[in-house]
Structure formats: structure tokens, C-alpha cells
Coordinates of C-alpha atoms and ligand atoms in Angstrom, one line a residue:
M1 CA 28.7 -0.1 -18.7
N2 CA 32.4 -1.3 -19.5
K3 CA 31.1 -5.1 -20.5
K4 CA 28.2 -3.5 -22.9
H5 CA 30.8 -0.9 -24.6
F6 CA 33.5 -3.8 -24.8
V7 CA 30.7 -5.7 -26.6
S8 CA 29.4 -3.2 -29.0
I9 CA 33.3 -2.6 -30.1
A10 CA 33.9 -6.4 -30.6
I11 CA 30.8 -6.5 -32.9
A12 CA 31.7 -3.3 -35.0
A13 CA 35.2 -4.3 -35.3
A14 CA 33.4 -7.8 -36.4
L15 CA 31.4 -6.1 -38.8
T16 CA 34.4 -4.3 -40.6
I17 CA 37.5 -6.4 -40.3
G18 CA 38.7 -8.7 -43.0
S19 CA 36.4 -11.0 -44.6
F20 CA 36.9 -13.8 -46.9
P21 CA 36.1 -12.9 -50.6
A22 CA 33.8 -16.0 -51.6
M23 CA 31.6 -15.0 -48.4
G24 CA 30.6 -11.3 -49.2
T25 CA 29.4 -9.4 -46.4
T26 CA 28.9 -10.8 -42.8
A27 CA 32.1 -12.9 -42.5
N28 CA 34.7 -11.7 -39.5
A29 CA 38.1 -12.3 -38.4
T30 CA 37.1 -13.0 -34.6
S31 CA 37.1 -16.3 -33.4
V32 CA 34.2 -18.2 -32.5
E33 CA 35.9 -19.2 -28.9
D34 CA 36.0 -15.2 -28.5
L35 CA 32.9 -14.7 -29.4
K36 CA 31.7 -17.5 -27.3
K37 CA 33.4 -15.7 -24.5
K38 CA 31.8 -12.3 -24.6
Q39 CA 28.6 -14.0 -25.7
G40 CA 29.1 -15.9 -22.1
E41 CA 29.5 -12.5 -20.4
V42 CA 26.8 -10.7 -22.0
S43 CA 24.6 -13.9 -20.7
S44 CA 25.7 -13.6 -17.2
Q45 CA 25.3 -9.7 -17.3
K46 CA 21.9 -10.4 -18.6
D47 CA 21.0 -12.6 -16.0
K48 CA 22.5 -10.2 -13.0
I49 CA 20.0 -8.0 -14.2
N50 CA 17.2 -10.3 -14.6
S51 CA 17.5 -11.4 -10.9
E52 CA 17.8 -7.6 -10.0
I53 CA 14.2 -7.4 -11.9
N54 CA 12.9 -10.6 -9.8
K55 CA 14.4 -8.3 -6.7
K56 CA 12.3 -5.1 -8.2
K57 CA 9.2 -7.5 -8.8
S58 CA 9.3 -8.6 -5.3
E59 CA 10.1 -5.2 -3.8
I60 CA 7.1 -3.9 -5.8
N61 CA 4.5 -6.7 -4.4
E62 CA 5.6 -5.7 -1.1
N63 CA 4.6 -2.4 -1.4
I64 CA 1.3 -3.0 -3.1
D65 CA 0.8 -5.4 0.1
K66 CA 1.4 -2.7 2.4
Q67 CA -0.8 0.0 0.2
Q68 CA -3.6 -2.7 0.5
D69 CA -3.0 -2.9 4.4
I70 CA -3.1 1.0 4.8
K71 CA -5.8 1.4 2.4
A72 CA -8.1 -1.1 4.7
K73 CA -6.8 0.8 7.8
I74 CA -7.9 4.3 6.0
A75 CA -11.4 2.8 5.5
E76 CA -11.7 1.5 9.3
F77 CA -10.8 5.1 10.0
D78 CA -13.5 6.7 7.6
A79 CA -15.8 4.1 9.1
K80 CA -15.1 5.3 12.5
I81 CA -14.9 8.9 11.9
R82 CA -18.4 8.4 9.9
D83 CA -19.5 6.8 13.1
T84 CA -18.4 9.7 15.2
E85 CA -20.0 12.0 12.9
N86 CA -23.2 10.2 13.4
K87 CA -23.0 10.7 17.2
I88 CA -21.9 14.2 16.9
A89 CA -25.1 15.0 14.9
E90 CA -27.3 12.8 17.2
K91 CA -25.6 14.7 20.5
A92 CA -26.8 18.0 18.4
K93 CA -30.2 17.2 17.6
E94 CA -30.4 16.1 21.3
I95 CA -28.9 19.5 22.5
D96 CA -31.4 21.7 20.2
E97 CA -33.9 19.6 21.6
T98 CA -33.1 20.4 25.1
N99 CA -32.2 24.0 24.4
A100 CA -36.0 24.4 23.1
E101 CA -36.9 22.7 26.4
I102 CA -35.3 25.2 28.4
D103 CA -36.6 28.1 26.1
Q104 CA -40.1 26.8 26.7
L105 CA -39.6 26.4 30.7
K106 CA -38.1 29.8 30.7
K107 CA -40.9 31.1 28.9
E108 CA -43.3 29.7 31.2
I109 CA -41.3 31.0 34.2
K110 CA -41.8 34.2 32.8
E111 CA -45.4 33.7 32.0
L112 CA -46.1 32.9 36.0
E113 CA -43.7 35.3 37.4
T114 CA -45.8 38.0 35.6
K115 CA -49.1 36.5 36.4
I116 CA -47.5 36.6 40.0
K117 CA -46.3 39.8 39.6
E118 CA -49.6 41.1 38.4
R119 CA -51.5 38.9 41.3
N120 CA -49.0 40.5 44.0
E121 CA -49.8 44.0 42.8
L122 CA -53.5 43.6 43.1
L123 CA -53.2 42.1 46.5
K124 CA -50.8 45.1 47.5
E125 CA -53.3 47.7 46.1
R126 CA -56.1 46.3 47.9
A127 CA -53.9 45.8 51.0
R128 CA -53.0 49.7 50.7
A129 CA -56.5 50.3 49.9
I130 CA -57.6 48.7 53.1
Q131 CA -54.8 50.4 55.1
E132 CA -55.6 53.9 53.7
K133 CA -58.8 53.6 55.0
G134 CA -57.7 52.6 58.5
G135 CA -56.7 48.7 59.3
S136 CA -59.4 46.8 60.0
A137 CA -62.0 49.7 60.5
N138 CA -61.6 50.5 56.5
Y139 CA -63.1 46.6 56.3
L140 CA -65.6 47.6 58.8
D141 CA -66.4 50.9 56.5
V142 CA -66.9 48.6 53.6
L143 CA -68.9 46.4 55.8
L144 CA -70.8 49.5 57.6
G145 CA -71.6 50.5 54.2
A146 CA -74.0 48.3 53.8
E147 CA -77.2 49.0 52.9
S148 CA -79.1 46.1 54.3
F149 CA -78.0 42.8 56.4
G150 CA -78.1 41.1 53.3
D151 CA -75.8 43.3 51.8
F152 CA -73.5 43.2 54.9
I153 CA -73.7 39.7 54.7
N154 CA -72.3 39.4 51.1
R155 CA -69.9 42.0 51.8
V156 CA -68.3 40.3 54.6
S157 CA -67.7 37.0 52.6
A158 CA -66.8 39.0 49.8
V159 CA -63.8 40.5 51.3
N160 CA -62.8 37.3 52.7
T161 CA -63.2 35.3 49.6
I162 CA -61.2 37.8 47.4
V163 CA -58.6 38.1 49.9
S164 CA -57.9 34.2 50.3
A165 CA -58.4 33.1 46.9
D166 CA -56.2 35.9 45.5
K167 CA -53.7 34.3 48.2
K168 CA -54.2 30.8 47.3
I169 CA -53.7 31.7 43.7
M170 CA -50.3 33.3 44.5
D171 CA -49.1 30.2 46.4
E172 CA -50.1 27.9 44.0
Q173 CA -48.5 29.9 41.5
K174 CA -45.5 29.9 43.5
R175 CA -44.9 26.6 43.9
D176 CA -45.6 26.2 39.9
Q177 CA -42.4 28.5 39.3
E178 CA -40.1 26.8 42.1
E179 CA -41.1 23.7 40.2
L180 CA -40.3 25.0 36.9
E181 CA -36.8 26.7 37.9
K182 CA -35.9 23.0 39.5
K183 CA -36.6 21.8 36.0
Q184 CA -35.2 24.8 34.6
K185 CA -31.9 23.5 36.2
E186 CA -32.2 19.6 35.7
V187 CA -32.4 20.3 32.0
E188 CA -29.6 22.6 32.4
T189 CA -27.5 20.3 34.0
K190 CA -28.6 17.5 31.1
L191 CA -27.3 20.0 28.7
A192 CA -23.9 20.8 30.0
E193 CA -23.7 17.2 30.1
L194 CA -24.5 16.7 26.1
E195 CA -22.4 19.5 25.0
D196 CA -19.4 17.6 27.1
D197 CA -20.3 14.4 25.2
K198 CA -20.2 16.6 22.0
A199 CA -16.9 18.1 22.8
G200 CA -15.6 14.5 23.2
L201 CA -16.9 13.3 20.3
E202 CA -15.5 16.1 18.1
T203 CA -11.9 15.6 19.8
L204 CA -12.5 11.8 18.8
K205 CA -13.0 13.1 15.3
Q206 CA -10.2 15.4 15.3
D207 CA -7.7 12.5 15.9
L208 CA -9.3 10.1 13.8
N209 CA -8.9 12.7 11.1
S210 CA -5.3 13.0 11.7
E211 CA -4.7 9.4 11.9
K212 CA -6.2 9.3 8.7
A213 CA -4.3 11.8 7.0
Q214 CA -1.1 10.4 8.1
K215 CA -1.9 6.8 6.9
A216 CA -2.9 9.0 3.4
E217 CA 0.4 10.5 3.9
L218 CA 2.3 7.2 4.3
F219 CA 0.1 5.4 1.0
K220 CA 1.0 8.7 -1.1
Q221 CA 4.4 7.8 -0.1
L222 CA 3.9 4.1 -0.9
E223 CA 2.5 5.2 -4.4
K224 CA 5.7 7.3 -5.4
Q225 CA 7.9 4.3 -4.0
Q226 CA 6.0 2.2 -6.2
A227 CA 6.1 4.3 -9.3
S228 CA 10.0 4.7 -9.0
L229 CA 10.5 0.8 -8.5
E230 CA 8.5 0.5 -11.7
K231 CA 10.5 2.9 -13.7
E232 CA 13.7 1.2 -12.3
K233 CA 12.0 -2.0 -13.2
V234 CA 11.2 -1.0 -16.4
N235 CA 14.9 0.7 -17.0
L236 CA 16.5 -2.8 -16.1
E237 CA 14.0 -4.6 -18.5
K238 CA 15.2 -2.5 -21.3
E239 CA 18.6 -3.0 -20.7
S240 CA 18.1 -7.0 -20.4
S241 CA 16.5 -7.2 -23.7
E242 CA 19.1 -4.7 -25.3
L243 CA 21.4 -7.5 -23.6
A244 CA 19.4 -10.2 -25.0
K245 CA 19.4 -8.8 -28.3
M246 CA 23.4 -8.1 -28.1
E247 CA 23.9 -12.0 -27.4
Q248 CA 21.8 -12.8 -30.3
Q249 CA 23.7 -10.7 -32.5
I250 CA 26.8 -12.6 -31.1
G251 CA 25.1 -15.8 -31.6
G252 CA 24.4 -14.5 -35.3
E253 CA 28.2 -14.0 -35.6
I254 CA 29.3 -17.0 -34.7
Q255 CA 26.9 -18.6 -37.2
A256 CA 28.4 -16.3 -39.6
E257 CA 32.0 -17.4 -38.5
Q258 CA 30.8 -21.1 -39.0
A259 CA 29.3 -20.8 -41.9
R260 CA 32.4 -18.9 -43.5
L261 CA 34.4 -21.5 -42.2
A262 CA 32.4 -24.1 -43.9
E263 CA 32.7 -22.2 -47.3
L264 CA 36.4 -21.9 -47.0
A265 CA 36.5 -25.9 -46.5
R266 CA 34.1 -26.2 -49.4
Q267 CA 36.2 -24.2 -51.6
R268 CA 39.2 -26.0 -50.3
E269 CA 37.6 -29.1 -51.5
I270 CA 36.8 -28.2 -54.9
E271 CA 40.6 -26.5 -55.1
K272 CA 41.6 -30.0 -53.9
K273 CA 40.1 -32.2 -56.4
R274 CA 41.0 -29.7 -59.2
Q275 CA 44.7 -30.5 -58.0
A276 CA 44.2 -33.9 -58.2
E277 CA 42.4 -34.0 -62.1
A278 CA 45.5 -32.2 -62.7
A279 CA 48.0 -34.4 -61.2
A280 CA 46.1 -37.5 -62.4
K281 CA 46.5 -35.7 -66.3
K282 CA 49.9 -34.9 -66.0
A283 CA 50.8 -38.3 -64.6
A284 CA 49.2 -39.9 -67.4
A285 CA 50.7 -37.7 -70.0
Q286 CA 54.2 -38.6 -68.6
K287 CA 53.2 -42.3 -68.4
A288 CA 52.5 -42.4 -72.1
T289 CA 55.7 -40.5 -73.0
T290 CA 58.2 -41.9 -70.4
S291 CA 56.7 -45.3 -68.6
S292 CA 59.4 -45.0 -66.2
S293 CA 59.4 -45.5 -62.2
S294 CA 56.7 -43.2 -60.2
G295 CA 57.4 -40.5 -57.9
G296 CA 55.5 -42.2 -54.9
S297 CA 54.9 -39.6 -52.5
S298 CA 51.6 -39.4 -51.1
A299 CA 49.1 -36.2 -50.8
S300 CA 49.4 -34.1 -47.7
A301 CA 48.8 -36.5 -44.4
S302 CA 51.2 -34.9 -41.7
A303 CA 54.3 -37.0 -40.8
S304 CA 53.7 -36.4 -37.1
A305 CA 50.8 -38.7 -37.1
S306 CA 51.1 -42.2 -35.9
V307 CA 47.7 -43.2 -36.8
P308 CA 47.5 -45.0 -39.7
V309 CA 45.4 -42.5 -42.4
S310 CA 42.6 -44.7 -44.5
S311 CA 42.2 -43.8 -48.0
G312 CA 39.1 -41.9 -48.9
A313 CA 37.4 -38.7 -47.4
W314 CA 37.5 -39.8 -43.5
T315 CA 40.0 -41.6 -41.2
R316 CA 39.8 -42.9 -37.8
P317 CA 40.7 -40.4 -35.2
A318 CA 42.8 -42.1 -33.0
S319 CA 44.2 -45.2 -32.3
G320 CA 42.4 -47.2 -29.4
A321 CA 40.2 -49.2 -28.2
I322 CA 36.2 -48.4 -28.7
T323 CA 34.9 -48.3 -25.1
T324 CA 31.8 -46.6 -25.5
E325 CA 29.4 -46.4 -28.7
Y326 CA 27.2 -43.6 -30.1
G327 CA 23.5 -44.0 -28.6
W328 CA 21.6 -45.0 -25.4
D329 CA 23.9 -46.1 -22.3
N330 CA 24.5 -45.8 -18.8
L331 CA 27.0 -43.9 -17.0
N332 CA 27.2 -43.9 -13.3
G333 CA 23.5 -45.8 -13.3
E334 CA 22.1 -43.3 -15.3
S335 CA 20.7 -43.6 -18.7
R336 CA 21.8 -41.2 -21.0
F337 CA 22.2 -40.4 -25.0
H338 CA 25.9 -40.8 -26.0
Y339 CA 26.4 -37.9 -28.8
G340 CA 29.7 -39.7 -29.8
T341 CA 31.8 -42.6 -29.8
D342 CA 34.6 -43.0 -27.4
I343 CA 38.3 -44.3 -28.0
A344 CA 40.6 -45.1 -25.3
A345 CA 44.4 -46.0 -25.1
R346 CA 47.1 -45.4 -22.9
G347 CA 50.2 -43.1 -23.0
S348 CA 50.7 -40.5 -25.2
V349 CA 48.3 -40.8 -28.1
P350 CA 48.2 -38.7 -30.9
I351 CA 44.5 -37.3 -32.0
V352 CA 44.1 -36.7 -35.7
A353 CA 42.1 -34.3 -38.0
A354 CA 39.3 -37.1 -39.6
A355 CA 38.8 -35.2 -42.8
D356 CA 40.1 -32.3 -44.1
G357 CA 38.7 -29.0 -43.0
Y358 CA 39.2 -25.8 -40.7
V359 CA 39.3 -25.7 -37.5
I360 CA 36.1 -23.8 -35.8
K361 CA 36.8 -23.7 -32.0
S362 CA 39.5 -24.9 -29.9
H363 CA 39.1 -24.0 -26.6
Y364 CA 38.6 -25.2 -23.0
S365 CA 35.1 -26.1 -21.7
S366 CA 34.4 -27.7 -18.4
S367 CA 32.5 -30.7 -19.9
Y368 CA 34.5 -31.3 -22.8
G369 CA 38.0 -30.4 -21.4
N370 CA 40.3 -29.2 -24.4
V371 CA 38.0 -29.4 -27.3
V372 CA 38.4 -28.9 -31.2
Y373 CA 35.7 -28.5 -33.3
I374 CA 36.4 -28.9 -37.4
T375 CA 34.0 -28.4 -40.2
H376 CA 34.5 -30.4 -43.1
S377 CA 33.0 -30.2 -46.2
I378 CA 32.6 -33.8 -48.0
N379 CA 31.1 -33.9 -51.7
G380 CA 29.5 -30.5 -50.9
K381 CA 28.2 -31.4 -47.7
T382 CA 29.2 -29.6 -44.6
F383 CA 30.1 -32.1 -41.4
T384 CA 31.2 -31.2 -38.2
T385 CA 33.9 -33.0 -36.0
V386 CA 34.4 -33.0 -32.4
Y387 CA 37.4 -33.7 -30.3
A388 CA 37.3 -33.8 -26.6
H389 CA 38.9 -34.5 -23.4
M390 CA 42.4 -34.2 -24.9
S391 CA 45.3 -33.0 -23.0
S392 CA 46.4 -30.2 -25.0
A393 CA 45.4 -29.1 -28.9
L394 CA 47.7 -28.1 -31.1
V395 CA 45.6 -26.0 -33.4
S396 CA 43.6 -22.7 -33.1
S397 CA 40.1 -21.6 -35.1
G398 CA 40.2 -20.4 -38.8
Q399 CA 42.9 -22.8 -39.3
P400 CA 43.1 -24.9 -42.3
I401 CA 43.2 -28.8 -41.5
D402 CA 44.4 -32.2 -43.6
K403 CA 43.0 -35.5 -42.8
G404 CA 45.0 -37.2 -40.6
Q405 CA 46.7 -33.9 -39.6
Q406 CA 47.7 -34.0 -35.6
I407 CA 45.5 -31.8 -33.9
G408 CA 46.1 -32.9 -30.1
Y409 CA 46.6 -35.6 -27.5
M410 CA 44.3 -37.9 -25.8
G411 CA 43.5 -36.8 -22.2
D412 CA 41.2 -36.8 -19.4
T413 CA 40.5 -33.0 -19.5
G414 CA 36.6 -31.9 -18.7
Y415 CA 34.3 -34.3 -17.3
S416 CA 35.9 -37.4 -17.9
F417 CA 36.7 -40.7 -16.2
G418 CA 39.8 -41.9 -17.7
Q419 CA 41.7 -41.0 -20.5
H420 CA 40.0 -41.0 -24.0
L421 CA 38.7 -39.3 -26.8
H422 CA 35.0 -38.6 -27.0
F423 CA 34.6 -38.0 -30.7
E424 CA 31.4 -36.3 -32.3
L425 CA 30.7 -36.3 -35.9
H426 CA 27.4 -34.1 -37.3
E427 CA 25.7 -33.7 -40.5
G428 CA 25.8 -29.5 -41.1
S429 CA 26.9 -27.7 -38.2
W430 CA 27.3 -28.5 -34.3
N431 CA 24.4 -27.0 -32.1
G432 CA 23.5 -27.3 -28.2
S433 CA 20.9 -29.8 -28.5
K434 CA 23.5 -31.9 -30.7
S435 CA 20.5 -32.7 -32.9
N436 CA 22.9 -33.1 -36.2
S437 CA 24.9 -36.0 -34.2
V438 CA 25.1 -39.0 -36.2
N439 CA 26.5 -42.1 -35.1
P440 CA 30.3 -41.7 -36.6
R441 CA 30.4 -45.4 -38.1
K442 CA 27.8 -44.1 -41.0
Y443 CA 31.2 -42.7 -42.3
I444 CA 34.3 -44.0 -40.8
N445 CA 35.9 -47.5 -40.6
L446 CA 36.3 -47.3 -36.5
Ligands
LIG1 ZN1 32.4 -39.8 -24.8

């Protein structure tokens, strides 16, 4: 920051260089307009930084909006993931139930298989027993082995019953087994479908998780970005407050310079009074001894001023007509308070100091044009006069000035419509709100 450096050097210089003996510590040699200029530079630098701060603020807000969007999306993903997890759990439960069903079916099938096998063995054994005894003849043996006819009948029916009953049961069991196998196949198909569904859901969950992770990463980046924006903002704010401090410090310097010049004016007034008293005493003594002709030279009024200088502390600052009085008035159809008195005249019109004093400021401003500020001390009281819109100024700041001494020419510079002098009188020092302004007619016979 070049400007900052420049300003702090200026302040350091102001604090060390030149001081009026009567003023003590804070008086400085830097002119008020230089300080004003520096203050303006610091102020515009501060404005620039403040607008950067506002930019950072809106960037931070944008960032926060984005973060909220992403947070909402992450929440959506979380909800979807939870939903998917629930569905997966449901599928897993169904799969467990189906597996249990399959196990149960397998067990039932196995039991039936065992029973069928046993029955089959039994039937085979019987068939073998019959064969070993020689085909149907063996049945005959069984039958012929009957001890009585009743026994014979019994034996015939027993053989038939046993064989056909066994066969019937075995057939039924075979049918049952087939049915169970068919059911097992169906359940296994259902299981495969469930596994498929579950796998699909697992994939969906994975996708959701990776999308969520991406959003979370983006969120992290935004948080980081926000942190650095906040840091930048804090640094800018620090810089801005430093500049504001500097601006204030320069304001203090300006006040100190104004006070220094006011004090100079006060001391000058005291000295002038003392000299006048001494001169009067001397003249009285001379009159007493010689009582001859007087050496009539008037005090110190500049010969260059063509304005008649009035006696007393004050004099009219320019000749011409009063065109606008102090107070409320109308400018271009708008009501405004006029803080001075306008005096207008044509041609080359000299402007003179309204009283003894010191020039505080002599510079150009866009509103006042070429303007001179003078501080006065009248009976120990400080006044400030302002002479605006001059075509040119002949004095510079810090310069002592006498009542009636020419300080410039009437002009039309700055915010002015036609050649005139805008003259202000302030009781005390001048300030931006012009709160010390009074009607010049209170002191000067215009
Ligand atoms: Zn005016």
C-alpha cells in the first residue's frame, strides 16, 4: 500500500516538523489543503476497500445459499438411502423366510423319500420272498399251507390286502414327493427373484452413497471457500478501520492546524493592540512637546485594494451589489439555506480580507471554486471567513493577512452562475455542516 505509507510518513512529518512556540506540541507545518488532500485519498481508498468488503459479503451469502442447497440434497439422499436400506432389510427378511420354507420342503421331501424307500424295500422283499418260493406257486404255498378253509380265505385276502395297500401308499407318497419337488422349484424361483431384487437395491444404495459422498465433498469445499472469504473479509475490515483511523488522525491534524492559525491570529491581535497603544502614547507625548503637524500615515491597509476599508475590526470584502442575502432562498426553483452573502460586480473586482488574520486554506473545490479561508481573532474571539468562486487567489495557507488586504479577484469558478463573491462568516471555526455560520451583517456593514 503506497498510499498508506505515504500518509503515515506525512503524519510522522507533521508531528515532528515545525511548531509555533506558543502552541506547544501538536502544531505542524503541513498546510490544511495538503492534509485535506491526503484525507481525501485515504477516504477514497477506504471506500474502495469497503466496496470490496461488500463484494466479499455477497460472495459469502452466495456460498451459504449453495451450502444450504447441497445440505438439502444430502438430506434427500439420506432419506433415499434409508428407504433403500429398509427395502433391502425387507428383502433380506423375505429371503430368510423363503430359505426356511425351502429347508422345510427339503426336509419333508427327504422324509417322504425315506418312507418311500423303506416301503419300496419292503415290497421288494416281499416280491423276492414270493419269487424265491417260485412265482405264484409260492402264493399257493402260502395258501395251501392253510390249516382250514377259513384260514385259507384269510391268507388269500391278507396277501392281496398287504400287496395292494403297500402299493397304494407308495403311489400316494410318490405323488406327494412330486408335488413337494414342484413346490420347492417354485420357491427356489421366488428366492432367485428376491436375491435379484436385493442385489438391485444394494446397487442403488451404493450409487446413492457415492452421490452423497460427492455432495459432501462439494459441501466441504464450499465450507473451506467460505472460511477463506471470511478471512479475506476480516483482513479488509482491518484495513478499512486502519484507514478510518488514519482519516480521523488527519482530521485531528487539520483541526490542530486551524487551532494553531487561530492562536497566531489571537497573538497577532494582542501584539497589534500593544503597538497601537504604544504609538498613541508616543503621539501624545510628541503632541505635548511640539504640538506641530501630524505625520498622517494610516496603519497597514494594502494599497492594492480599491475597496474602501472601513474603520473598526471588519470591512466589506468586495464592492458590488448584494444579490443574495444570508438565509433561506430559492436556487433554480429549489429551496435551500444560503450560508453566506453574495456580492456581485462586473469587471476585474478585487476581493479583500474582511479582518486581520491568517489564511487557513487556499485551494480549488468543485463547489466553492477558488476559495480562501481566513481565521480571525477579534477581541480574543475566533472567527472564520470564506471567500468563494474567485477567478484567482493571491494568498496561500499559513500566511498572515491584514484587514482590507487583497486576497484574490471576483470570479465564477466552482458551482456558480455568473461572477460574484460568495462570502461566509463563522463564529469560531468552519465545519462541513456550517453550523457556526452567521449573517455577515451581524458584524459587517454591507
Ligand atoms: Zn452564495
